[in-house]
PDB file of C-alpha atoms and ligand atoms in Angstrom:
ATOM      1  CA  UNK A   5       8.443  18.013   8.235  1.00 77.00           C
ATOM      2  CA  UNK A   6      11.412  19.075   9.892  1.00 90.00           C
ATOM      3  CA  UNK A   7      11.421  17.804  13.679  1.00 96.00           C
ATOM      4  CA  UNK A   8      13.259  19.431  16.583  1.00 95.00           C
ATOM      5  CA  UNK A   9      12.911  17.487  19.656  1.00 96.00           C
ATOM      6  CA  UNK A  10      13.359  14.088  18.110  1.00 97.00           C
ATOM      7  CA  UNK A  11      14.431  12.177  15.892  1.00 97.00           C
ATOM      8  CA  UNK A  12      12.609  10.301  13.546  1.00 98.00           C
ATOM      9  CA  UNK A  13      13.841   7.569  10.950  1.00 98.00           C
ATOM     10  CA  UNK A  14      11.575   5.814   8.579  1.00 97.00           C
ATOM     11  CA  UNK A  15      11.077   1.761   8.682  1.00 97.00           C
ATOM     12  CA  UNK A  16       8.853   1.098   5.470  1.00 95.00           C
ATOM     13  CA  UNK A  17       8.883   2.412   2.011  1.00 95.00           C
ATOM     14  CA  UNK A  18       5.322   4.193   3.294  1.00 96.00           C
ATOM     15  CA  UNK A  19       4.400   3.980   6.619  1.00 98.00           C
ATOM     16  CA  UNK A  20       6.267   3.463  10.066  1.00 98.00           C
ATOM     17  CA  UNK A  21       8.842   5.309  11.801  1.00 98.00           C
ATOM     18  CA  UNK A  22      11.214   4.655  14.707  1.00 98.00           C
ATOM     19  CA  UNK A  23      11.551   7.604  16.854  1.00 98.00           C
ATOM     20  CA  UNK A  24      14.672   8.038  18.708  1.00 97.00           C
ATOM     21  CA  UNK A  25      15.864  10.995  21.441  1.00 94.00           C
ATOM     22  CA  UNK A  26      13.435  10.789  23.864  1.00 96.00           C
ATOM     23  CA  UNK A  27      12.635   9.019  27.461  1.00 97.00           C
ATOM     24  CA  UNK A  28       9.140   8.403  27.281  1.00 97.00           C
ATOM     25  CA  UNK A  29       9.503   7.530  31.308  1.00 96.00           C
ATOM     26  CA  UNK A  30      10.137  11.306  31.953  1.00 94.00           C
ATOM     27  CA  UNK A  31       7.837  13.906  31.980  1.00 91.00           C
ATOM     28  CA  UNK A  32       7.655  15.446  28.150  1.00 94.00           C
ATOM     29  CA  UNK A  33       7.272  18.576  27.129  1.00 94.00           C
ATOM     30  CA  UNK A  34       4.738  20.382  24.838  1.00 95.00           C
ATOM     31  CA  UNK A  35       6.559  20.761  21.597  1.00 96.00           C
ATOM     32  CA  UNK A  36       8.333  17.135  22.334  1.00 96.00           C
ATOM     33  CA  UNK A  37       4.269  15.781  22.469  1.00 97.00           C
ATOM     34  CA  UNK A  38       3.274  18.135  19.095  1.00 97.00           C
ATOM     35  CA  UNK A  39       6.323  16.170  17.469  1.00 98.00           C
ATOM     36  CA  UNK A  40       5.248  13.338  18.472  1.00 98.00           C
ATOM     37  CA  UNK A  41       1.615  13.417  17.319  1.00 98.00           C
ATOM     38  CA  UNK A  42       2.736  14.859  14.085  1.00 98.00           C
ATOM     39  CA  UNK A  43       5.035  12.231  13.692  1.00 98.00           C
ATOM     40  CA  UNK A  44       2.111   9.542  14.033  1.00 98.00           C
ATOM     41  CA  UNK A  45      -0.243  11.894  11.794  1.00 98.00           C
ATOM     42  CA  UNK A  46       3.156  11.370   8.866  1.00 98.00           C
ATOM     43  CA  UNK A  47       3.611   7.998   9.705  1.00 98.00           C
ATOM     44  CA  UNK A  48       0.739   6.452  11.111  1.00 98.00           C
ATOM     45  CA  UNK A  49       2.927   4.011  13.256  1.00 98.00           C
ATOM     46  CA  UNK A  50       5.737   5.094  15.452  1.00 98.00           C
ATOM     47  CA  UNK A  51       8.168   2.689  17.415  1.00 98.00           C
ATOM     48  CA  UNK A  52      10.238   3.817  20.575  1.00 98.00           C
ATOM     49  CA  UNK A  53      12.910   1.332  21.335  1.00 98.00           C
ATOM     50  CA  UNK A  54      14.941   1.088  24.966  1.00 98.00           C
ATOM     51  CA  UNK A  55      12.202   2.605  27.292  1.00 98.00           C
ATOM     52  CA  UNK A  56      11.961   1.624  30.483  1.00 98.00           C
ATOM     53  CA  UNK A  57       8.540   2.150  32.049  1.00 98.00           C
ATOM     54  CA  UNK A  58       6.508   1.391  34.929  1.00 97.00           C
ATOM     55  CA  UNK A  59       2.431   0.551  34.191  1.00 97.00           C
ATOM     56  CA  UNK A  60       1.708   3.931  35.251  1.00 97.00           C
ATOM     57  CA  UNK A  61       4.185   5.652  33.107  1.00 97.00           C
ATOM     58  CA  UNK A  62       3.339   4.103  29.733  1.00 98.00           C
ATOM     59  CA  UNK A  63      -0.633   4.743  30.852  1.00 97.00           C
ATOM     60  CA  UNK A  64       0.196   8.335  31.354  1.00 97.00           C
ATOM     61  CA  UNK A  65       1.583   8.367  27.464  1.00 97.00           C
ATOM     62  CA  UNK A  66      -0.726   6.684  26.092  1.00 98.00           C
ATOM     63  CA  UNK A  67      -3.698   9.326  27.929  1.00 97.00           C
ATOM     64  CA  UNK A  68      -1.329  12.110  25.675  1.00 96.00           C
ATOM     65  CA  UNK A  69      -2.974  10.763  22.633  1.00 97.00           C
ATOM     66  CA  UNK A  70      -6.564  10.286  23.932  1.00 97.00           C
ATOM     67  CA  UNK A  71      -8.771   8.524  26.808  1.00 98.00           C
ATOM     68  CA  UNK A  72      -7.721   4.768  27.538  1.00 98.00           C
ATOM     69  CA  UNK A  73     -10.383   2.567  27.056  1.00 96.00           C
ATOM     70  CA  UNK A  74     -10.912  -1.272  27.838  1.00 92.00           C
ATOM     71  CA  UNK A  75     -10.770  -4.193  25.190  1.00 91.00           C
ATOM     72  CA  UNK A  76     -14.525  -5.828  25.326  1.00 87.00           C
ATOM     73  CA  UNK A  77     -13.124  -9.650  25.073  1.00 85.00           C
ATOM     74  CA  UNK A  78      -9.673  -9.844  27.418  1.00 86.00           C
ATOM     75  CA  UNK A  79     -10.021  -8.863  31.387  1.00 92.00           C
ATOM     76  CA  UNK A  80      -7.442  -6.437  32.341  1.00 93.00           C
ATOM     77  CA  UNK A  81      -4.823  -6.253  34.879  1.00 95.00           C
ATOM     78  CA  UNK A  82      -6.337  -6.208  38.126  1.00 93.00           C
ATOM     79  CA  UNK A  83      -5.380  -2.379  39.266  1.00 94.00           C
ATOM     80  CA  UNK A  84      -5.529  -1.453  35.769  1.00 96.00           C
ATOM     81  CA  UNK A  85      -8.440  -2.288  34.237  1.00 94.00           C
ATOM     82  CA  UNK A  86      -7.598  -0.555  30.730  1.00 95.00           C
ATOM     83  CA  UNK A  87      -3.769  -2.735  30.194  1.00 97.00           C
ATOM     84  CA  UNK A  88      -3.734  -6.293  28.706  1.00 94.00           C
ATOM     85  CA  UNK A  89      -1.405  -8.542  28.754  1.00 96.00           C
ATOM     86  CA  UNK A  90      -1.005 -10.071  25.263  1.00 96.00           C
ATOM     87  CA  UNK A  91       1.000 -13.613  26.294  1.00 96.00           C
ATOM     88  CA  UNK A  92       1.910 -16.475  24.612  1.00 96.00           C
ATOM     89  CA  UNK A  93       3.631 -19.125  25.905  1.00 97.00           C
ATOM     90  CA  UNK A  94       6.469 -21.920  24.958  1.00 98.00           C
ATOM     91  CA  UNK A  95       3.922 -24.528  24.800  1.00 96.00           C
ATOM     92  CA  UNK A  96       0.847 -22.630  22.843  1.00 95.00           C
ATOM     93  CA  UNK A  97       0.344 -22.840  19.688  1.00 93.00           C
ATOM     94  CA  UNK A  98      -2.102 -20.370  18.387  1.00 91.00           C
ATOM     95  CA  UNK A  99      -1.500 -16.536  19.003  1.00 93.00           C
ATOM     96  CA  UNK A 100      -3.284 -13.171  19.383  1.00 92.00           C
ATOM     97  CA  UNK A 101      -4.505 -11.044  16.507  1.00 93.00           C
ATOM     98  CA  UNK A 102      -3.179 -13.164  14.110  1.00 94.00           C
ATOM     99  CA  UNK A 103      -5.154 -12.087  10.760  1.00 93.00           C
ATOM    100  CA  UNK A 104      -5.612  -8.828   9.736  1.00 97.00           C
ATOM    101  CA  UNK A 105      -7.378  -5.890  11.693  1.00 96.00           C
ATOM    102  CA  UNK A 106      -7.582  -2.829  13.084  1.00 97.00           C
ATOM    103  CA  UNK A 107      -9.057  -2.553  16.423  1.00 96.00           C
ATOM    104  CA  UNK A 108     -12.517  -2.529  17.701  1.00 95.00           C
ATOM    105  CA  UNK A 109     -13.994  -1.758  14.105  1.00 96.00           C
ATOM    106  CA  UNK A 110     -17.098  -3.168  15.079  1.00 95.00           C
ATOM    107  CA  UNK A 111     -17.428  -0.173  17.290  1.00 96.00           C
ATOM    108  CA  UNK A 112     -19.742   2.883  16.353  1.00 97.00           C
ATOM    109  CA  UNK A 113     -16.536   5.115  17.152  1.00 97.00           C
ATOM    110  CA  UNK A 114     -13.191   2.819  16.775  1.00 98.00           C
ATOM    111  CA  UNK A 115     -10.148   3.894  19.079  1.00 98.00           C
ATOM    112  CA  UNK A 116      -8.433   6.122  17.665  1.00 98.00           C
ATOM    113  CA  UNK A 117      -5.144   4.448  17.947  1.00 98.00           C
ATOM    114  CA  UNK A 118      -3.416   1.320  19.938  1.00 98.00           C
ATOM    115  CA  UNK A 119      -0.115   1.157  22.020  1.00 98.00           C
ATOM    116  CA  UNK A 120       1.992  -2.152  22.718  1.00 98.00           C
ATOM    117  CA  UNK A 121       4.570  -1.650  25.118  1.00 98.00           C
ATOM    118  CA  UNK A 122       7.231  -5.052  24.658  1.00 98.00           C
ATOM    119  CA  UNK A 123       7.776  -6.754  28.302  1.00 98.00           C
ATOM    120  CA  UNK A 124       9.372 -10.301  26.548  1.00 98.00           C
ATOM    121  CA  UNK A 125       9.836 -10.976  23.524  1.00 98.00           C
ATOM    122  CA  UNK A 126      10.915 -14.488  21.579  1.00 98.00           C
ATOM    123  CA  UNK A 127      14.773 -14.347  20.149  1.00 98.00           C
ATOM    124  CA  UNK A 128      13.550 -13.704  16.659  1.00 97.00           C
ATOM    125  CA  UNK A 129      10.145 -13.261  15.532  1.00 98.00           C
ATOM    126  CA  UNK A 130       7.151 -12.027  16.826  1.00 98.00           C
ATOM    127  CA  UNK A 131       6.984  -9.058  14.943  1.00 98.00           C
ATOM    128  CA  UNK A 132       3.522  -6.969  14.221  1.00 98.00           C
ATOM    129  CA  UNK A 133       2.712  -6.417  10.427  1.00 98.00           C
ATOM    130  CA  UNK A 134       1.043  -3.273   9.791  1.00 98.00           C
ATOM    131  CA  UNK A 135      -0.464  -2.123   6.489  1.00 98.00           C
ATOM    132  CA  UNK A 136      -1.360   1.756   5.453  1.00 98.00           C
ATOM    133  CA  UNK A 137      -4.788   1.994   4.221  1.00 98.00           C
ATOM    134  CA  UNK A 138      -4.741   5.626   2.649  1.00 98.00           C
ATOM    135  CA  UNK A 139      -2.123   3.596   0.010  1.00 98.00           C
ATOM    136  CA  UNK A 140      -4.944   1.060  -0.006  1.00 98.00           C
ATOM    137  CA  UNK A 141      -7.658   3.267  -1.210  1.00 98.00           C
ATOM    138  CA  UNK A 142      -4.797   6.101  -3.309  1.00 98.00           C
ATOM    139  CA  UNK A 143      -3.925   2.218  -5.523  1.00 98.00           C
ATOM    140  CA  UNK A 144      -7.432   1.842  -6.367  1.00 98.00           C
ATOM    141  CA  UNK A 145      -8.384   2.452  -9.839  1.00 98.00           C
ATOM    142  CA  UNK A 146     -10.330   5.351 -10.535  1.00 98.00           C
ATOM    143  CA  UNK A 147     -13.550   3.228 -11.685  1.00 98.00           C
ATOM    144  CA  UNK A 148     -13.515   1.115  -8.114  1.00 98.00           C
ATOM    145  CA  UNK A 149     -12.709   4.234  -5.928  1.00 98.00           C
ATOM    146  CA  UNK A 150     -16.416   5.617  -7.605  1.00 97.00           C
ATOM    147  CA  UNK A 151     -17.354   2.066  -6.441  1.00 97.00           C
ATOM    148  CA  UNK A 152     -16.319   1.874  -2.655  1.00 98.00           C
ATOM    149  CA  UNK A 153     -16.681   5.484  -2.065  1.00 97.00           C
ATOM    150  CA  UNK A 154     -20.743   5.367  -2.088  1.00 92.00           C
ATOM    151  CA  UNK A 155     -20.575   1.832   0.364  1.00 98.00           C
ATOM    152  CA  UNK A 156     -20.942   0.966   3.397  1.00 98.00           C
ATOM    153  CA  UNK A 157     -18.975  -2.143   5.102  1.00 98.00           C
ATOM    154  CA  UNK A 158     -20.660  -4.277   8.078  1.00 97.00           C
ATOM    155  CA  UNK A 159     -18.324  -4.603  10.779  1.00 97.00           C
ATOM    156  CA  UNK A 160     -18.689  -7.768  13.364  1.00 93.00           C
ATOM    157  CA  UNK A 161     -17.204  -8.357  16.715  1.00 91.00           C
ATOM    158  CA  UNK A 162     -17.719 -12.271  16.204  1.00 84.00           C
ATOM    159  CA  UNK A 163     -14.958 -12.894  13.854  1.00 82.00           C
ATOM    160  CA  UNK A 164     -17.938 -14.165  11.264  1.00 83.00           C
ATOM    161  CA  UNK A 165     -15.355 -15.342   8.699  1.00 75.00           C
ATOM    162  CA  UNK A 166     -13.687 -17.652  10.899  1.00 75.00           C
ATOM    163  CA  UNK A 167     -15.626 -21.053  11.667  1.00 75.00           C
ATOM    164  CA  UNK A 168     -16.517 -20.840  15.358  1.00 80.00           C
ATOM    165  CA  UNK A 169     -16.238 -16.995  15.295  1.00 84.00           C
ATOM    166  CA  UNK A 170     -15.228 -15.479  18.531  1.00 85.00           C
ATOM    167  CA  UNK A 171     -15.838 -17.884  21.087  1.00 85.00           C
ATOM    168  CA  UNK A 172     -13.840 -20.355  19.319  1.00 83.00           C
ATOM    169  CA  UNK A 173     -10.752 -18.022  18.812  1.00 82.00           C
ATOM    170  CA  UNK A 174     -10.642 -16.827  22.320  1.00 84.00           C
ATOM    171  CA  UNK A 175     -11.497 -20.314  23.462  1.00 83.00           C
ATOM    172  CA  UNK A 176      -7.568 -21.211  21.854  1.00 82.00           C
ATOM    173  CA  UNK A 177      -5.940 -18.425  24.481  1.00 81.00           C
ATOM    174  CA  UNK A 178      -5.484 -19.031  28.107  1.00 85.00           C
ATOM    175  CA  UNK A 179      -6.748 -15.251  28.571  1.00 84.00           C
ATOM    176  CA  UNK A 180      -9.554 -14.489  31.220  1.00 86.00           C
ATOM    177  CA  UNK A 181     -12.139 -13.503  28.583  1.00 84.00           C
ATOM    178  CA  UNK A 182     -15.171 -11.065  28.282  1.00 84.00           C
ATOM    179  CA  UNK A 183     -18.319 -10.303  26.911  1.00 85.00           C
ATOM    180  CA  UNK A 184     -17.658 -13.294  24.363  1.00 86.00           C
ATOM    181  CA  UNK A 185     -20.836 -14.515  24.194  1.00 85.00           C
ATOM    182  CA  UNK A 186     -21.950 -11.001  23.234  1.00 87.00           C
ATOM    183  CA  UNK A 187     -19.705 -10.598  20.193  1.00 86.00           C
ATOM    184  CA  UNK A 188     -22.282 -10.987  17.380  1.00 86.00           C
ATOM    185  CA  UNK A 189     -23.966  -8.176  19.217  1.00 89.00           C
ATOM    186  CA  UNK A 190     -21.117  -5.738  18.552  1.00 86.00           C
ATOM    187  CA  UNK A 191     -21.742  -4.770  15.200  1.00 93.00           C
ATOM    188  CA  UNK A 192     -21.662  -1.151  13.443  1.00 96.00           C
ATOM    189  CA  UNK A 193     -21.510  -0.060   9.623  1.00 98.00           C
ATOM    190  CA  UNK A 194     -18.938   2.276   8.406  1.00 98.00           C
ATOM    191  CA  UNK A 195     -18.249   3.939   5.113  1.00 98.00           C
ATOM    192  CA  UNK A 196     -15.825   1.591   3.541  1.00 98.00           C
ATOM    193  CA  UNK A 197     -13.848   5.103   2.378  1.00 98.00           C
ATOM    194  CA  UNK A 198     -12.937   7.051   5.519  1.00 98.00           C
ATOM    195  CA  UNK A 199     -11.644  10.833   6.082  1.00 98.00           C
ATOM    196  CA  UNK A 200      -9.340  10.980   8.707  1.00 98.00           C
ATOM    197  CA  UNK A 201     -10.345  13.488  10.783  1.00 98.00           C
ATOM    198  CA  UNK A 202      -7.042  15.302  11.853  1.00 98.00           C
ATOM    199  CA  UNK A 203      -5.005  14.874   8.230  1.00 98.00           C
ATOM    200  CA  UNK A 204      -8.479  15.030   5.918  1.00 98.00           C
ATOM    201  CA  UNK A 205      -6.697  11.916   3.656  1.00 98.00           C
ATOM    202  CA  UNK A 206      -9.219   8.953   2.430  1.00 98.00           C
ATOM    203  CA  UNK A 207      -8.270   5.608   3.496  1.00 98.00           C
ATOM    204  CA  UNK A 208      -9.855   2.167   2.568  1.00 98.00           C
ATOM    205  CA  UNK A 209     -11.519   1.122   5.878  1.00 98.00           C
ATOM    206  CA  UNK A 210     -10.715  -2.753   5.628  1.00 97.00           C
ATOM    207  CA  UNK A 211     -10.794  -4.625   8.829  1.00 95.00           C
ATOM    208  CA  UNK A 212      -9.556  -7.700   7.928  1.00 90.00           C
ATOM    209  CA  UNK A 213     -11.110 -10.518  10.526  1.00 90.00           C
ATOM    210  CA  UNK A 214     -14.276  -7.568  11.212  1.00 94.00           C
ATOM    211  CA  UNK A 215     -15.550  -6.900   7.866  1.00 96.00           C
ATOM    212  CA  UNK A 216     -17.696  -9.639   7.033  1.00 95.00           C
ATOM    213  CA  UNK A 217     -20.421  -8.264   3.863  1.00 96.00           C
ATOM    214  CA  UNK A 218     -21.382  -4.732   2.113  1.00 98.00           C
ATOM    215  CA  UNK A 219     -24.677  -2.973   3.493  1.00 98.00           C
ATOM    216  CA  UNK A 220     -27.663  -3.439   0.623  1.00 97.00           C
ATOM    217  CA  UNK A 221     -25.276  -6.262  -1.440  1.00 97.00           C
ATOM    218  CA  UNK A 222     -26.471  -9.801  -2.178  1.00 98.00           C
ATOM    219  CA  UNK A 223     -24.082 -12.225  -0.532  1.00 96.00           C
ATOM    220  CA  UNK A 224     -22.529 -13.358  -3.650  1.00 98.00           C
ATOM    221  CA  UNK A 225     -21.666  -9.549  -4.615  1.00 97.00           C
ATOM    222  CA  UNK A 226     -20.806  -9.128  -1.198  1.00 97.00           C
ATOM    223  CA  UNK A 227     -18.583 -12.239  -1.047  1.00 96.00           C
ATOM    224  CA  UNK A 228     -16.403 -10.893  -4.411  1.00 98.00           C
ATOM    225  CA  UNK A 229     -16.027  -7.517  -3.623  1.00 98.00           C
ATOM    226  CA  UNK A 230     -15.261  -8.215   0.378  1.00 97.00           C
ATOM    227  CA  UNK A 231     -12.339 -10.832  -0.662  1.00 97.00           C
ATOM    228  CA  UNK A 232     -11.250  -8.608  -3.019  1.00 98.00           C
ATOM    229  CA  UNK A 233     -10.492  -5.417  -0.618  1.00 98.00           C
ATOM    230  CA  UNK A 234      -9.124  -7.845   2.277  1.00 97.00           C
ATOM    231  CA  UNK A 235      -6.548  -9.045  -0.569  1.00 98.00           C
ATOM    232  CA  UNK A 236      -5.709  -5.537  -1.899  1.00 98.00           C
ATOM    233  CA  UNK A 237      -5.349  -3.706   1.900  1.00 98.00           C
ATOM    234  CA  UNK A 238      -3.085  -6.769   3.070  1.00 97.00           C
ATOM    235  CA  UNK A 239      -0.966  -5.813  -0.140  1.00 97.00           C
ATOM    236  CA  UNK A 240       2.781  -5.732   0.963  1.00 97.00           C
ATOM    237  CA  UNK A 241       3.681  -3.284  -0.858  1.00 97.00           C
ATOM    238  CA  UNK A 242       1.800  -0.912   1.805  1.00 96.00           C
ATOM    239  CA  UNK A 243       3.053  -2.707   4.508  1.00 98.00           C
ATOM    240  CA  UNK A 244       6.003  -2.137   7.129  1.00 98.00           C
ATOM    241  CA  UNK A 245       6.978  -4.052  10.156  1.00 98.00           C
ATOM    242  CA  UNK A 246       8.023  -3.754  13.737  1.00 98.00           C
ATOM    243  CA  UNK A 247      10.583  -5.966  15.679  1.00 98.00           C
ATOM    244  CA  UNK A 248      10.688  -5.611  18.967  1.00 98.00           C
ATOM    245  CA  UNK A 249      13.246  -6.212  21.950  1.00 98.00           C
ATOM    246  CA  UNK A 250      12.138  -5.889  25.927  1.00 98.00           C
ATOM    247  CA  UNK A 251      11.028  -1.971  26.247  1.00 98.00           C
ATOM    248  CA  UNK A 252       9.853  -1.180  22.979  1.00 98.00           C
ATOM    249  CA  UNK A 253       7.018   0.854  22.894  1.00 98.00           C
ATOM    250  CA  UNK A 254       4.908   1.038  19.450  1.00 98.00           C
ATOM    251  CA  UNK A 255       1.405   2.846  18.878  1.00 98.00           C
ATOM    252  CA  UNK A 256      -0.609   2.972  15.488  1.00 98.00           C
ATOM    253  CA  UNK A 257      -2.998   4.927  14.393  1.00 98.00           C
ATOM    254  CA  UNK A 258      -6.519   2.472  13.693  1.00 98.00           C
ATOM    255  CA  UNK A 259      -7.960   5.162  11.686  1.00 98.00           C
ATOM    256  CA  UNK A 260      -5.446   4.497   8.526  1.00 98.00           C
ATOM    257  CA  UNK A 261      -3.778   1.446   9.645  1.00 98.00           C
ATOM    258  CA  UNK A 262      -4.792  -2.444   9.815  1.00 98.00           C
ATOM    259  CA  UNK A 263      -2.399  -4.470  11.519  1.00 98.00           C
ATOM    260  CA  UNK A 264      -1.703  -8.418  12.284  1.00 98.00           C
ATOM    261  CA  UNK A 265       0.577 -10.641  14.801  1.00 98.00           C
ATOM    262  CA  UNK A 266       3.303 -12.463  13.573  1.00 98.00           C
ATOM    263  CA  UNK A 267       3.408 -15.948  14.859  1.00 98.00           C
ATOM    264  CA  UNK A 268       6.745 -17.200  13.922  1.00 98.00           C
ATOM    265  CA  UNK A 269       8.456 -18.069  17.331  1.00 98.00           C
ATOM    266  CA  UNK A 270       7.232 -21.854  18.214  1.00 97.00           C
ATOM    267  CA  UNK A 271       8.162 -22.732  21.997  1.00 98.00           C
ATOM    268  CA  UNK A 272       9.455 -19.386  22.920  1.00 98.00           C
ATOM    269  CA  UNK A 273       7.389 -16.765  25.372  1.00 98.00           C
ATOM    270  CA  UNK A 274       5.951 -13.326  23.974  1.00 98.00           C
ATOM    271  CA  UNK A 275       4.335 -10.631  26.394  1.00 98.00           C
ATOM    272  CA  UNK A 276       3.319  -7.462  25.607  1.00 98.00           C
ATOM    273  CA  UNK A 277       1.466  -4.953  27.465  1.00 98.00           C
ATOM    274  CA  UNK A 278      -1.666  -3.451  25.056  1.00 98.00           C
ATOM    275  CA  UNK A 279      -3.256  -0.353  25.672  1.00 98.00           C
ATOM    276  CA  UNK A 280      -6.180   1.269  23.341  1.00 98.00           C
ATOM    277  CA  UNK A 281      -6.697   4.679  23.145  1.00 98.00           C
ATOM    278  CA  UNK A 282     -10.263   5.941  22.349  1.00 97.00           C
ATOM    279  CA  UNK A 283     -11.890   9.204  21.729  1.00 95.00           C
ATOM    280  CA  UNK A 284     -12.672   8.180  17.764  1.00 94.00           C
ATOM    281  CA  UNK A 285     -15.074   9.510  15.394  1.00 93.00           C
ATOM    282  CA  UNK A 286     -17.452   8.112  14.050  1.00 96.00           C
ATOM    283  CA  UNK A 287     -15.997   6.992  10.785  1.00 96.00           C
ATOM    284  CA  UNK A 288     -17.190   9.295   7.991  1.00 97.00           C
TER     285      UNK A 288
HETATM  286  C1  LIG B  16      -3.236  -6.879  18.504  1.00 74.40           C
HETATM  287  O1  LIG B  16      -3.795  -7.185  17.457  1.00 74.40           O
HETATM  288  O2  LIG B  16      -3.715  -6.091  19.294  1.00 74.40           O
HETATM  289  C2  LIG B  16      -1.926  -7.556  18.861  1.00 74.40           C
HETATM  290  C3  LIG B  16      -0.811  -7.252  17.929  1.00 74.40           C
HETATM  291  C4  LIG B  16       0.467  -7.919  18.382  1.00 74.40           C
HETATM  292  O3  LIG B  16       0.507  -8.598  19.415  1.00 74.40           O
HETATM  293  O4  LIG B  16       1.456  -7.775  17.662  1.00 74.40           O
END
């Protein structure tokens, strides 16, 4: 579509735009915000470099797309319970949402999107990998769409794939953590084919480090098919990526997106402020 009030310039071959022309610190204007969501809707990840913002400022964007809520595992900022600060330091090694996800899929209603607003960033590196999952499930072949279409995936909170689950990747992080030892109770099943709600496309609902087995499968069917759609929606070929510099402001859509951390900047600093906006459906 034709835009008006900014400008917007593609960054992948399907998915991701930067959006240019606008001062996200000053107060915006209706048809500025209907761009702006329609721009997400088209692109399902947008990326505002150069803003300058105070905590309250990028809050009060973030509330344009839908209510902020809190990330179970990571305490927030002390007057603002709903920011996190995603830091690594020079001298850690592991880093923050490093494998494949989108957010909080182990939620009956994920957020409906996720904002990371750039405070320091490494000299090269550190970018976020994001991958389009309505080019996930449109690559299928007509036989397997029939297949995934009637499933249901089950969804963990305790990272079940990974040997120690949760506790042991959070236990790697100098965050103040939450609620870990209640991970394997955050669990919910979700058609593995979602409509989006607001542009009716299908996308493959893969949730890379969440998705652990198919409802009603035995484990070995569950184990082939499961591998198989974490390797197809991690496909680059869907994929774009975003670079950041100090004051770039990115949000994603988690309804038709799965996304991952970049951990290429060994003894250099990365902090970025994360927000999550809620208000989801219940994926159907
Ligand atoms: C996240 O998964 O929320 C973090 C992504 C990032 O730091 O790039």
């Amino acid at each position: 579509m034709a835009y008006r009030t900014i400008e917007v310039t593609p960054i992948g071959g399907t998915m991701g735009a930067e959006i240019a022309g606008i001062d996200l610190a000053r107060p915006l204007g209706n048809e500025q915000l209907a761009e702006i969501h329609q721009a997400l809707l088209e692109n399902q990840v947008l990326v505002f470099h150069g803003q300058d913002l105070t905590i309250e400022q990028n809050k009060a964007f973030a509330r344009r797309f839908g209510p902020l809520v809190p990330y179970p595992f990571v305490k927030g900022l002390d007057d603002h319970p709903e920011v996190f600060e995603i830091r690594k330091e020079p001298d850690e090694e592991k880093n923050f949402g490093g494998a494949w996800h989108t957010d909080m899929s182990f939620e009956e209603r994920p957020p409906v999107g996720t904002m990371l607003y750039a405070r320091e960033t490494p000299s090269r590196g550190g970018d976020t990998l994001l991958a389009n999952l309505y080019r996930a499930y449109e690559t299928l072949s007509d036989p397997m769409k029939r297949v995934v279409e009637g499933l249901k995936g089950v969804y963990s909170g305790d990272l079940k794939g990974r040997r120690g689950g949760r506790k042991a990747l959070m236990d790697t992080t100098r965050f103040q953590t939450a609620n870990v030892e209640r991970a394997g109770e955050m669990e919910a099943e979700h058609p593995l084919v979602r409509t989006h709600p607001e542009t009716g496309r299908k996308a493959l609902y893969v949730s890379g480090s969440h998705l652990y087995r198919i409802a009603g499968m035995t484990d070995a069917e569950s184990a082939a098919l499961v591998g198989f759609l974490k390797d197809h929606a991690a496909t680059p070929d869907f994929t774009c990526r975003v670079s950041y510099r100090p004051g770039t402001l990115v949000v994603w859509d988690n309804r038709c997106t799965q996304h991952r951390a970049l951990n290429d900047y060994p003894g250099e600093r990365r902090v970025m402020h994360r927000l999550t906006i809620g208000g989801g459906d219940r994926p159907h």
